[in-house]
Amino acid sequence: AQSVTQPDIHITVSEGASLELRCNYSYGATPYLFWYVQSPGQGLQLLLKYFSGDTLVQGIKGFEAEFKRSQSSFNLRKPSVHWSDAAEYFCASGGDKIIFGKGTRLHILP
Amino acid sequence: GAGVSQSPRYKVAKRGQDVALRCDPISGHVSLFWYQQALGQGPEFLTYFQNEAQLDKSGLPSDRFFAERPEGSVSTLKIQRTQQEDSAVYLCASSLEATSGTDTQYFGPGTRLTVL
């Protein structure tokens, strides 16, 4: 069955530090993979998506993600976080329908 | 506006009341989705429309939940005889293409339903 796992419920990093949020998926075929961000009171905003081709995907706000089939992973990275990046991040897998992970809440220390 | 809008943004209902939640998708978008997001959880799929046709309602938790999109644009999610476990944020999303889970979805801000 299609599933998405985000192992970290909370992540805290200092402003200016690098960030990596983990995501593992389970899907029989080549997956469609997404990362969304949700700020308080806001709808989900798409950061980036992977369908095929280059396994390193660039997104908005300086985010990137790398698809690794051998590890069934699609981790989100940013080289230097800003205080405004504090939010909830959701990894999702698309197929017959979109399945979301439970999310990782990112906290930024000043 | 150019985005997906939802109304009301907040709804408080007494247990047993019926509620109706509205979604205005982006103009021209073929597909429309409803999700339920419980506190501390990711969104969970409820139902999917392609134009006015409801092609997948496998996520609706009970027969108290009903969704419609009669003219292929605005959609309404109705919950009858609300229960406390229905308390959640209900998210609507739309996408341009006639696909169920592969096209980019654009989300509205959600309706937070609290059942007392």
PDB file of C-alpha atoms in Angstrom:
ATOM      1  CA  ALA A   1       0.000   0.000   0.000  1.00  0.00           C
ATOM      2  CA  GLN A   2       1.080   3.535  -0.685  1.00  0.00           C
ATOM      3  CA  SER A   3       2.517   5.243   2.407  1.00  0.00           C
ATOM      4  CA  VAL A   4       4.753   8.111   3.467  1.00  0.00           C
ATOM      5  CA  THR A   5       6.827   8.251   6.637  1.00  0.00           C
ATOM      6  CA  GLN A   6       8.361  11.351   8.169  1.00  0.00           C
ATOM      7  CA  PRO A   7      10.439  10.024  11.067  1.00  0.00           C
ATOM      8  CA  ASP A   8      10.964  13.357  12.808  1.00  0.00           C
ATOM      9  CA  ILE A   9       7.974  15.034  14.447  1.00  0.00           C
ATOM     10  CA  HIS A  10       9.980  18.099  15.507  1.00  0.00           C
ATOM     11  CA  ILE A  11      13.296  19.508  14.287  1.00  0.00           C
ATOM     12  CA  THR A  12      15.087  22.507  15.802  1.00  0.00           C
ATOM     13  CA  VAL A  13      17.917  24.281  14.011  1.00  0.00           C
ATOM     14  CA  SER A  14      19.669  27.591  14.480  1.00  0.00           C
ATOM     15  CA  GLU A  15      19.107  30.378  12.016  1.00  0.00           C
ATOM     16  CA  GLY A  16      21.730  30.153   9.297  1.00  0.00           C
ATOM     17  CA  ALA A  17      22.346  26.452   9.836  1.00  0.00           C
ATOM     18  CA  SER A  18      21.673  23.788   7.239  1.00  0.00           C
ATOM     19  CA  LEU A  19      18.521  21.698   7.270  1.00  0.00           C
ATOM     20  CA  GLU A  20      17.537  18.219   6.208  1.00  0.00           C
ATOM     21  CA  LEU A  21      14.033  16.822   6.683  1.00  0.00           C
ATOM     22  CA  ARG A  22      13.602  13.119   6.116  1.00  0.00           C
ATOM     23  CA  CYS A  23      10.927  11.390   4.093  1.00  0.00           C
ATOM     24  CA  ASN A  24      10.530   7.737   3.166  1.00  0.00           C
ATOM     25  CA  TYR A  25       7.873   6.447   0.818  1.00  0.00           C
ATOM     26  CA  SER A  26       6.398   3.119  -0.081  1.00  0.00           C
ATOM     27  CA  TYR A  27       4.980   2.747  -3.576  1.00  0.00           C
ATOM     28  CA  GLY A  28       5.224  -0.002  -6.135  1.00  0.00           C
ATOM     29  CA  ALA A  29       5.749   2.098  -9.225  1.00  0.00           C
ATOM     30  CA  THR A  30       7.809   5.211  -9.831  1.00  0.00           C
ATOM     31  CA  PRO A  31       6.354   7.646  -7.345  1.00  0.00           C
ATOM     32  CA  TYR A  32       5.227  11.184  -7.764  1.00  0.00           C
ATOM     33  CA  LEU A  33       6.693  12.958  -4.740  1.00  0.00           C
ATOM     34  CA  PHE A  34       5.951  16.355  -3.257  1.00  0.00           C
ATOM     35  CA  TRP A  35       7.025  18.570  -0.401  1.00  0.00           C
ATOM     36  CA  TYR A  36       4.512  21.068   0.972  1.00  0.00           C
ATOM     37  CA  VAL A  37       4.895  23.692   3.695  1.00  0.00           C
ATOM     38  CA  GLN A  38       2.113  24.832   6.000  1.00  0.00           C
ATOM     39  CA  SER A  39       2.420  28.011   8.032  1.00  0.00           C
ATOM     40  CA  PRO A  40      -0.059  28.745  10.847  1.00  0.00           C
ATOM     41  CA  GLY A  41      -3.427  29.747   9.429  1.00  0.00           C
ATOM     42  CA  GLN A  42      -2.219  29.190   5.875  1.00  0.00           C
ATOM     43  CA  GLY A  43      -2.992  26.580   3.309  1.00  0.00           C
ATOM     44  CA  LEU A  44      -0.363  24.143   2.136  1.00  0.00           C
ATOM     45  CA  GLN A  45       2.088  25.591  -0.341  1.00  0.00           C
ATOM     46  CA  LEU A  46       4.004  23.425  -2.783  1.00  0.00           C
ATOM     47  CA  LEU A  47       7.783  23.691  -2.344  1.00  0.00           C
ATOM     48  CA  LEU A  48       8.830  21.221  -5.025  1.00  0.00           C
ATOM     49  CA  LYS A  49       7.865  18.018  -6.785  1.00  0.00           C
ATOM     50  CA  TYR A  50       9.525  15.048  -8.442  1.00  0.00           C
ATOM     51  CA  PHE A  51       7.993  13.070 -11.273  1.00  0.00           C
ATOM     52  CA  SER A  52      10.940  11.785 -13.266  1.00  0.00           C
ATOM     53  CA  GLY A  53      14.310  12.802 -14.637  1.00  0.00           C
ATOM     54  CA  ASP A  54      16.978  14.519 -12.589  1.00  0.00           C
ATOM     55  CA  THR A  55      16.862  13.148  -9.065  1.00  0.00           C
ATOM     56  CA  LEU A  56      17.900  16.469  -7.505  1.00  0.00           C
ATOM     57  CA  VAL A  57      14.943  18.823  -7.612  1.00  0.00           C
ATOM     58  CA  GLN A  58      15.074  22.546  -6.970  1.00  0.00           C
ATOM     59  CA  GLY A  59      12.137  24.298  -5.403  1.00  0.00           C
ATOM     60  CA  ILE A  60      11.028  27.670  -4.152  1.00  0.00           C
ATOM     61  CA  LYS A  61      12.498  29.545  -1.178  1.00  0.00           C
ATOM     62  CA  GLY A  62      15.920  27.918  -1.665  1.00  0.00           C
ATOM     63  CA  PHE A  63      14.778  24.367  -0.930  1.00  0.00           C
ATOM     64  CA  GLU A  64      15.897  21.262  -2.786  1.00  0.00           C
ATOM     65  CA  ALA A  65      15.163  17.557  -2.470  1.00  0.00           C
ATOM     66  CA  GLU A  66      16.889  14.436  -3.687  1.00  0.00           C
ATOM     67  CA  PHE A  67      15.085  11.317  -4.830  1.00  0.00           C
ATOM     68  CA  LYS A  68      16.962   8.144  -3.918  1.00  0.00           C
ATOM     69  CA  ARG A  69      15.208   5.046  -5.201  1.00  0.00           C
ATOM     70  CA  SER A  70      17.598   2.652  -3.438  1.00  0.00           C
ATOM     71  CA  GLN A  71      16.683   4.177  -0.081  1.00  0.00           C
ATOM     72  CA  SER A  72      13.039   4.967  -0.907  1.00  0.00           C
ATOM     73  CA  SER A  73      13.758   8.469   0.292  1.00  0.00           C
ATOM     74  CA  PHE A  74      13.000  12.020  -0.784  1.00  0.00           C
ATOM     75  CA  ASN A  75      14.718  14.232   1.784  1.00  0.00           C
ATOM     76  CA  LEU A  76      14.275  17.986   1.792  1.00  0.00           C
ATOM     77  CA  ARG A  77      17.313  20.224   2.266  1.00  0.00           C
ATOM     78  CA  LYS A  78      18.186  23.870   2.616  1.00  0.00           C
ATOM     79  CA  PRO A  79      21.760  25.137   3.052  1.00  0.00           C
ATOM     80  CA  SER A  80      20.902  28.036   5.364  1.00  0.00           C
ATOM     81  CA  VAL A  81      17.569  28.441   7.125  1.00  0.00           C
ATOM     82  CA  HIS A  82      15.845  31.738   7.883  1.00  0.00           C
ATOM     83  CA  TRP A  83      13.518  32.453  10.810  1.00  0.00           C
ATOM     84  CA  SER A  84      10.650  32.642   8.330  1.00  0.00           C
ATOM     85  CA  ASP A  85      11.161  28.960   7.482  1.00  0.00           C
ATOM     86  CA  ALA A  86       9.602  27.941  10.799  1.00  0.00           C
ATOM     87  CA  ALA A  87       6.518  25.963   9.785  1.00  0.00           C
ATOM     88  CA  GLU A  88       5.188  22.437   9.323  1.00  0.00           C
ATOM     89  CA  TYR A  89       6.544  20.472   6.382  1.00  0.00           C
ATOM     90  CA  PHE A  90       4.707  17.627   4.709  1.00  0.00           C
ATOM     91  CA  CYS A  91       6.081  15.051   2.331  1.00  0.00           C
ATOM     92  CA  ALA A  92       3.526  13.466   0.028  1.00  0.00           C
ATOM     93  CA  SER A  93       3.337  10.683  -2.504  1.00  0.00           C
ATOM     94  CA  GLY A  94       1.011  10.821  -5.492  1.00  0.00           C
ATOM     95  CA  GLY A  95      -0.509   8.058  -7.499  1.00  0.00           C
ATOM     96  CA  ASP A  96      -4.185   7.170  -7.464  1.00  0.00           C
ATOM     97  CA  LYS A  97      -4.416   9.822  -4.777  1.00  0.00           C
ATOM     98  CA  ILE A  98      -2.021  11.940  -2.754  1.00  0.00           C
ATOM     99  CA  ILE A  99      -0.922  10.426   0.545  1.00  0.00           C
ATOM    100  CA  PHE A 100       0.650  12.777   3.073  1.00  0.00           C
ATOM    101  CA  GLY A 101       3.097  12.046   5.847  1.00  0.00           C
ATOM    102  CA  LYS A 102       2.299  13.217   9.347  1.00  0.00           C
ATOM    103  CA  GLY A 103       4.556  16.221   9.034  1.00  0.00           C
ATOM    104  CA  THR A 104       7.694  17.626  10.624  1.00  0.00           C
ATOM    105  CA  ARG A 105       7.466  20.846  12.604  1.00  0.00           C
ATOM    106  CA  LEU A 106      10.527  23.014  12.112  1.00  0.00           C
ATOM    107  CA  HIS A 107      11.619  25.368  14.889  1.00  0.00           C
ATOM    108  CA  ILE A 108      14.280  28.017  14.303  1.00  0.00           C
ATOM    109  CA  LEU A 109      16.539  29.280  17.076  1.00  0.00           C
ATOM    110  CA  PRO A 110      17.657  32.902  16.728  1.00  0.00           C
TER     111      PRO A 110
ATOM    112  CA  GLY B   1      -8.611  36.321  -5.817  1.00  0.00           C
ATOM    113  CA  ALA B   2      -6.574  33.862  -7.807  1.00  0.00           C
ATOM    114  CA  GLY B   3      -6.308  31.132  -5.175  1.00  0.00           C
ATOM    115  CA  VAL B   4      -8.588  28.532  -3.647  1.00  0.00           C
ATOM    116  CA  SER B   5     -10.972  30.002  -1.118  1.00  0.00           C
ATOM    117  CA  GLN B   6     -12.959  28.285   1.596  1.00  0.00           C
ATOM    118  CA  SER B   7     -15.770  29.420   3.831  1.00  0.00           C
ATOM    119  CA  PRO B   8     -16.374  29.672   6.631  1.00  0.00           C
ATOM    120  CA  ARG B   9     -12.830  29.748   8.002  1.00  0.00           C
ATOM    121  CA  TYR B  10     -14.081  28.651  11.425  1.00  0.00           C
ATOM    122  CA  LYS B  11     -17.198  26.747  12.368  1.00  0.00           C
ATOM    123  CA  VAL B  12     -18.392  25.698  15.793  1.00  0.00           C
ATOM    124  CA  ALA B  13     -21.207  23.175  15.852  1.00  0.00           C
ATOM    125  CA  LYS B  14     -23.072  21.432  18.601  1.00  0.00           C
ATOM    126  CA  ARG B  15     -22.976  17.687  18.464  1.00  0.00           C
ATOM    127  CA  GLY B  16     -25.764  16.464  16.200  1.00  0.00           C
ATOM    128  CA  GLN B  17     -25.948  19.581  14.040  1.00  0.00           C
ATOM    129  CA  ASP B  18     -25.468  19.521  10.287  1.00  0.00           C
ATOM    130  CA  VAL B  19     -22.729  21.669   8.729  1.00  0.00           C
ATOM    131  CA  ALA B  20     -21.876  22.726   5.180  1.00  0.00           C
ATOM    132  CA  LEU B  21     -18.390  23.763   4.133  1.00  0.00           C
ATOM    133  CA  ARG B  22     -17.795  25.594   0.879  1.00  0.00           C
ATOM    134  CA  CYS B  23     -14.847  25.534  -1.507  1.00  0.00           C
ATOM    135  CA  ASP B  24     -14.234  27.861  -4.439  1.00  0.00           C
ATOM    136  CA  PRO B  25     -11.470  26.363  -6.572  1.00  0.00           C
ATOM    137  CA  ILE B  26      -9.190  28.208  -8.943  1.00  0.00           C
ATOM    138  CA  SER B  27     -11.142  29.116 -12.055  1.00  0.00           C
ATOM    139  CA  GLY B  28     -10.715  26.556 -14.814  1.00  0.00           C
ATOM    140  CA  HIS B  29      -9.340  23.830 -12.591  1.00  0.00           C
ATOM    141  CA  VAL B  30     -10.805  20.482 -13.500  1.00  0.00           C
ATOM    142  CA  SER B  31      -9.999  18.501 -10.370  1.00  0.00           C
ATOM    143  CA  LEU B  32     -11.127  19.233  -6.824  1.00  0.00           C
ATOM    144  CA  PHE B  33     -10.175  17.421  -3.649  1.00  0.00           C
ATOM    145  CA  TRP B  34     -11.292  17.436  -0.028  1.00  0.00           C
ATOM    146  CA  TYR B  35      -8.989  16.464   2.834  1.00  0.00           C
ATOM    147  CA  GLN B  36      -9.444  16.151   6.577  1.00  0.00           C
ATOM    148  CA  GLN B  37      -6.545  17.229   8.796  1.00  0.00           C
ATOM    149  CA  ALA B  38      -6.770  16.257  12.442  1.00  0.00           C
ATOM    150  CA  LEU B  39      -4.640  18.078  14.995  1.00  0.00           C
ATOM    151  CA  GLY B  40      -0.992  17.095  14.667  1.00  0.00           C
ATOM    152  CA  GLN B  41      -1.599  14.956  11.597  1.00  0.00           C
ATOM    153  CA  GLY B  42      -1.130  15.256   7.874  1.00  0.00           C
ATOM    154  CA  PRO B  43      -4.067  15.809   5.565  1.00  0.00           C
ATOM    155  CA  GLU B  44      -6.068  12.678   4.791  1.00  0.00           C
ATOM    156  CA  PHE B  45      -7.887  12.256   1.497  1.00  0.00           C
ATOM    157  CA  LEU B  46     -11.662  12.342   1.613  1.00  0.00           C
ATOM    158  CA  THR B  47     -12.951  12.655  -1.935  1.00  0.00           C
ATOM    159  CA  TYR B  48     -12.111  13.736  -5.494  1.00  0.00           C
ATOM    160  CA  PHE B  49     -14.101  15.368  -8.278  1.00  0.00           C
ATOM    161  CA  GLN B  50     -13.303  15.657 -11.932  1.00  0.00           C
ATOM    162  CA  ASN B  51     -15.561  18.478 -13.075  1.00  0.00           C
ATOM    163  CA  GLU B  52     -18.964  17.560 -11.600  1.00  0.00           C
ATOM    164  CA  ALA B  53     -18.271  13.839 -11.368  1.00  0.00           C
ATOM    165  CA  GLN B  54     -17.274  12.431  -8.011  1.00  0.00           C
ATOM    166  CA  LEU B  55     -14.749   9.805  -9.074  1.00  0.00           C
ATOM    167  CA  ASP B  56     -13.420   8.735  -5.697  1.00  0.00           C
ATOM    168  CA  LYS B  57     -15.124   8.961  -2.336  1.00  0.00           C
ATOM    169  CA  SER B  58     -13.201   6.190  -0.665  1.00  0.00           C
ATOM    170  CA  GLY B  59     -11.887   8.455   2.090  1.00  0.00           C
ATOM    171  CA  LEU B  60     -15.228   9.641   3.415  1.00  0.00           C
ATOM    172  CA  PRO B  61     -15.303   8.248   6.969  1.00  0.00           C
ATOM    173  CA  SER B  62     -19.012   7.535   7.161  1.00  0.00           C
ATOM    174  CA  ASP B  63     -22.295   8.024   5.359  1.00  0.00           C
ATOM    175  CA  ARG B  64     -22.740  11.222   7.377  1.00  0.00           C
ATOM    176  CA  PHE B  65     -20.253  12.857   5.013  1.00  0.00           C
ATOM    177  CA  PHE B  66     -21.463  13.992   1.622  1.00  0.00           C
ATOM    178  CA  ALA B  67     -19.791  16.145  -1.042  1.00  0.00           C
ATOM    179  CA  GLU B  68     -21.072  17.666  -4.234  1.00  0.00           C
ATOM    180  CA  ARG B  69     -19.865  19.835  -7.097  1.00  0.00           C
ATOM    181  CA  PRO B  70     -23.002  20.203  -9.205  1.00  0.00           C
ATOM    182  CA  GLU B  71     -21.712  22.617 -11.840  1.00  0.00           C
ATOM    183  CA  GLY B  72     -18.102  21.538 -11.873  1.00  0.00           C
ATOM    184  CA  SER B  73     -16.896  24.595 -10.000  1.00  0.00           C
ATOM    185  CA  VAL B  74     -17.868  25.336  -6.389  1.00  0.00           C
ATOM    186  CA  SER B  75     -18.002  22.349  -4.086  1.00  0.00           C
ATOM    187  CA  THR B  76     -19.746  21.772  -0.766  1.00  0.00           C
ATOM    188  CA  LEU B  77     -18.800  19.224   1.875  1.00  0.00           C
ATOM    189  CA  LYS B  78     -21.727  18.432   4.132  1.00  0.00           C
ATOM    190  CA  ILE B  79     -21.496  16.642   7.445  1.00  0.00           C
ATOM    191  CA  GLN B  80     -24.723  15.451   8.986  1.00  0.00           C
ATOM    192  CA  ARG B  81     -25.270  14.836  12.699  1.00  0.00           C
ATOM    193  CA  THR B  82     -21.782  16.019  13.603  1.00  0.00           C
ATOM    194  CA  GLN B  83     -19.787  14.102  16.198  1.00  0.00           C
ATOM    195  CA  GLN B  84     -16.843  15.239  18.302  1.00  0.00           C
ATOM    196  CA  GLU B  85     -14.480  13.098  16.229  1.00  0.00           C
ATOM    197  CA  ASP B  86     -15.374  15.222  13.197  1.00  0.00           C
ATOM    198  CA  SER B  87     -13.454  18.134  14.730  1.00  0.00           C
ATOM    199  CA  ALA B  88     -10.620  18.882  12.315  1.00  0.00           C
ATOM    200  CA  VAL B  89      -9.467  21.254   9.617  1.00  0.00           C
ATOM    201  CA  TYR B  90     -11.098  20.515   6.288  1.00  0.00           C
ATOM    202  CA  LEU B  91      -8.894  21.408   3.353  1.00  0.00           C
ATOM    203  CA  CYS B  92      -9.937  21.865  -0.232  1.00  0.00           C
ATOM    204  CA  ALA B  93      -7.517  21.710  -3.143  1.00  0.00           C
ATOM    205  CA  SER B  94      -7.822  22.052  -6.880  1.00  0.00           C
ATOM    206  CA  SER B  95      -5.625  21.137  -9.812  1.00  0.00           C
ATOM    207  CA  LEU B  96      -5.666  22.080 -13.447  1.00  0.00           C
ATOM    208  CA  GLU B  97      -5.538  18.635 -14.974  1.00  0.00           C
ATOM    209  CA  ALA B  98      -7.971  15.755 -14.862  1.00  0.00           C
ATOM    210  CA  THR B  99      -5.728  13.570 -12.757  1.00  0.00           C
ATOM    211  CA  SER B 100      -6.283  12.273  -9.277  1.00  0.00           C
ATOM    212  CA  GLY B 101      -2.937  12.195  -7.538  1.00  0.00           C
ATOM    213  CA  THR B 102      -0.158  13.293  -9.824  1.00  0.00           C
ATOM    214  CA  ASP B 103      -0.789  16.920 -10.708  1.00  0.00           C
ATOM    215  CA  THR B 104       0.160  19.854  -8.503  1.00  0.00           C
ATOM    216  CA  GLN B 105      -2.656  20.655  -6.103  1.00  0.00           C
ATOM    217  CA  TYR B 106      -3.343  24.172  -4.840  1.00  0.00           C
ATOM    218  CA  PHE B 107      -4.777  24.320  -1.356  1.00  0.00           C
ATOM    219  CA  GLY B 108      -7.199  26.660   0.307  1.00  0.00           C
ATOM    220  CA  PRO B 109      -6.686  27.937   3.871  1.00  0.00           C
ATOM    221  CA  GLY B 110      -9.072  25.366   5.308  1.00  0.00           C
ATOM    222  CA  THR B 111     -12.143  25.418   7.518  1.00  0.00           C
ATOM    223  CA  ARG B 112     -11.532  24.618  11.169  1.00  0.00           C
ATOM    224  CA  LEU B 113     -14.546  22.690  12.481  1.00  0.00           C
ATOM    225  CA  THR B 114     -15.018  22.309  16.213  1.00  0.00           C
ATOM    226  CA  VAL B 115     -17.823  20.070  17.426  1.00  0.00           C
ATOM    227  CA  LEU B 116     -18.841  20.625  21.036  1.00  0.00           C
TER     228      LEU B 116
END
